[in-house]
């Protein structure tokens, strides 16, 4: 076990894991068993049934809890602060399950499309929750949108796909003042760039499908909290509702996390170079990248998103092309190293057309208000040689 003061690169490899006491296996074994033998009724080694307890899932839950800086992760029983689910949306659903019909949820207006759909089209009806969407990058809008029924503040930063930022410390302070739970979807930044619990947030959520897994070969979700009561509540709902991450998928995410630090450094470095190239390209109308000087919140980005004290912008870039939908299609069809696909955060570079692909479920008028138009393209910069990525983009831009 590593000490909590270890650097992130060391924690990514070791946190929450130690060699198997029986065999010395360096990687945690994949425990596929659904049930565990008891010596006498109720007497067992802490494991009864895999929905409730699984050693491989525990290894992942401990690892991500440590990386996100949860102070609950020292404990060897089931009260540590990390929880793994069958998808990112299952993780969000579990947090919503801790709320009660009539509660109000205030969320960022520019959200992952699936989160928006879950809130508006499912949980508003099935659970009777009330959702409101506001531009949480503006603090006065946060204050104005809070009601006496507000129980949860849901923040994504940077957002998907417009890469808007929310000031984590300021929002946590507003929530704390009013006794409102605040949760941050940290999928885009990962704990390598920002740790919302340290800024005062109660919960961090991840789509482990993206950077944590990192290889586009597993779907999973994570919740982490540093609050003991909330950990108990989440554990109860995770077990009661049952959308846990399976043992093999837990292993894959854990394996991905081992290279998270080194991958995030490569993603950030490549993306910064690509953003610089695109911002002087005549076929590109707009480049949105958090640490780029043209980003309206580049100062906040520099303060909030860092590796080793150096500001970094992450691996995602959003661009508006100087062309219509047909031109945009030609660009996307001409890419060769970039793959046209949904999702993000893998070692391979992906390009996505939000309006038609990932954000089709967001109502057209909301898309327009957010700036998600037909010329918008979202890039997930992988860890290939950046010279090949730049050449690929330059050549495809000629096709517009
Ligand atoms: C993908 C994604 C999700 C949903 O996660 P799944 O694993 O696809 O269920 C939530 N938030 C963000 C920011 C995402 O990118």
mmCIF file of N, CA and C in Angstrom, residues 274-287 319-322 331 390 393-400:
data_model
loop_
_atom_site.group_PDB
_atom_site.id
_atom_site.type_symbol
_atom_site.label_atom_id
_atom_site.label_comp_id
_atom_site.label_asym_id
_atom_site.label_seq_id
_atom_site.Cartn_x
_atom_site.Cartn_y
_atom_site.Cartn_z
ATOM 1 N N UNK A 274 -2.164 20.377 -30.797
ATOM 2 C CA UNK A 274 -3.191 20.357 -31.849
ATOM 3 C C UNK A 274 -4.065 21.614 -31.763
ATOM 4 N N UNK A 275 -4.420 22.028 -30.533
ATOM 5 C CA UNK A 275 -5.239 23.239 -30.367
ATOM 6 C C UNK A 275 -4.499 24.448 -30.936
ATOM 7 N N UNK A 276 -3.188 24.506 -30.717
ATOM 8 C CA UNK A 276 -2.396 25.632 -31.235
ATOM 9 C C UNK A 276 -2.405 25.628 -32.763
ATOM 10 N N UNK A 277 -2.239 24.454 -33.367
ATOM 11 C CA UNK A 277 -2.249 24.360 -34.831
ATOM 12 C C UNK A 277 -3.616 24.786 -35.382
ATOM 13 N N UNK A 278 -4.691 24.252 -34.778
ATOM 14 C CA UNK A 278 -6.034 24.524 -35.293
ATOM 15 C C UNK A 278 -6.406 25.996 -35.162
ATOM 16 N N UNK A 279 -5.920 26.660 -34.100
ATOM 17 C CA UNK A 279 -6.355 28.039 -33.865
ATOM 18 C C UNK A 279 -5.778 29.003 -34.904
ATOM 19 N N UNK A 280 -4.788 28.574 -35.670
ATOM 20 C CA UNK A 280 -4.307 29.464 -36.737
ATOM 21 C C UNK A 280 -4.664 28.908 -38.116
ATOM 22 N N UNK A 281 -5.560 27.932 -38.153
ATOM 23 C CA UNK A 281 -5.917 27.333 -39.452
ATOM 24 C C UNK A 281 -7.116 28.062 -40.073
ATOM 25 N N UNK A 282 -7.019 28.445 -41.345
ATOM 26 C CA UNK A 282 -8.091 29.243 -41.976
ATOM 27 C C UNK A 282 -9.434 28.507 -42.074
ATOM 28 N N UNK A 283 -9.446 27.189 -42.037
ATOM 29 C CA UNK A 283 -10.710 26.444 -42.172
ATOM 30 C C UNK A 283 -11.396 26.196 -40.820
ATOM 31 N N UNK A 284 -10.778 26.749 -39.755
ATOM 32 C CA UNK A 284 -11.342 26.539 -38.420
ATOM 33 C C UNK A 284 -11.799 27.883 -37.865
ATOM 34 N N UNK A 285 -13.117 27.981 -37.582
ATOM 35 C CA UNK A 285 -13.687 29.253 -37.128
ATOM 36 C C UNK A 285 -13.423 29.477 -35.643
ATOM 37 N N UNK A 286 -13.458 28.382 -34.885
ATOM 38 C CA UNK A 286 -13.390 28.508 -33.427
ATOM 39 C C UNK A 286 -12.703 27.277 -32.854
ATOM 40 N N UNK A 287 -11.782 27.526 -31.908
ATOM 41 C CA UNK A 287 -11.159 26.414 -31.183
ATOM 42 C C UNK A 287 -11.497 26.588 -29.714
ATOM 43 N N UNK A 319 -14.071 22.076 -31.919
ATOM 44 C CA UNK A 319 -13.807 23.074 -32.965
ATOM 45 C C UNK A 319 -15.067 23.321 -33.792
ATOM 46 N N UNK A 320 -15.151 24.547 -34.308
ATOM 47 C CA UNK A 320 -16.202 24.851 -35.265
ATOM 48 C C UNK A 320 -15.521 25.062 -36.610
ATOM 49 N N UNK A 321 -15.952 24.272 -37.582
ATOM 50 C CA UNK A 321 -15.321 24.336 -38.894
ATOM 51 C C UNK A 321 -15.930 25.461 -39.723
ATOM 52 N N UNK A 322 -15.145 25.974 -40.643
ATOM 53 C CA UNK A 322 -15.640 27.006 -41.543
ATOM 54 C C UNK A 322 -16.319 26.317 -42.728
ATOM 55 N N UNK A 331 -15.028 16.512 -44.012
ATOM 56 C CA UNK A 331 -13.889 16.530 -43.083
ATOM 57 C C UNK A 331 -13.850 15.216 -42.291
ATOM 58 N N UNK A 390 -1.597 15.708 -36.372
ATOM 59 C CA UNK A 390 -1.658 17.037 -37.003
ATOM 60 C C UNK A 390 -1.749 16.896 -38.520
ATOM 61 N N UNK A 393 -5.311 15.837 -39.495
ATOM 62 C CA UNK A 393 -6.291 16.927 -39.404
ATOM 63 C C UNK A 393 -6.091 17.921 -40.547
ATOM 64 N N UNK A 394 -4.830 18.269 -40.819
ATOM 65 C CA UNK A 394 -4.555 19.251 -41.876
ATOM 66 C C UNK A 394 -5.045 18.742 -43.228
ATOM 67 N N UNK A 395 -4.839 17.457 -43.459
ATOM 68 C CA UNK A 395 -5.259 16.912 -44.739
ATOM 69 C C UNK A 395 -6.793 16.860 -44.827
ATOM 70 N N UNK A 396 -7.463 16.486 -43.747
ATOM 71 C CA UNK A 396 -8.928 16.413 -43.768
ATOM 72 C C UNK A 396 -9.555 17.804 -43.877
ATOM 73 N N UNK A 397 -8.890 18.824 -43.295
ATOM 74 C CA UNK A 397 -9.425 20.190 -43.358
ATOM 75 C C UNK A 397 -9.477 20.680 -44.816
ATOM 76 N N UNK A 398 -8.586 20.162 -45.625
ATOM 77 C CA UNK A 398 -8.585 20.548 -47.052
ATOM 78 C C UNK A 398 -9.863 20.068 -47.751
ATOM 79 N N UNK A 399 -10.504 19.045 -47.194
ATOM 80 C CA UNK A 399 -11.689 18.450 -47.837
ATOM 81 C C UNK A 399 -12.957 19.281 -47.620
ATOM 82 N N UNK A 400 -12.902 20.240 -46.680
ATOM 83 C CA UNK A 400 -14.094 21.057 -46.390
ATOM 84 C C UNK A 400 -14.427 21.866 -47.619
#
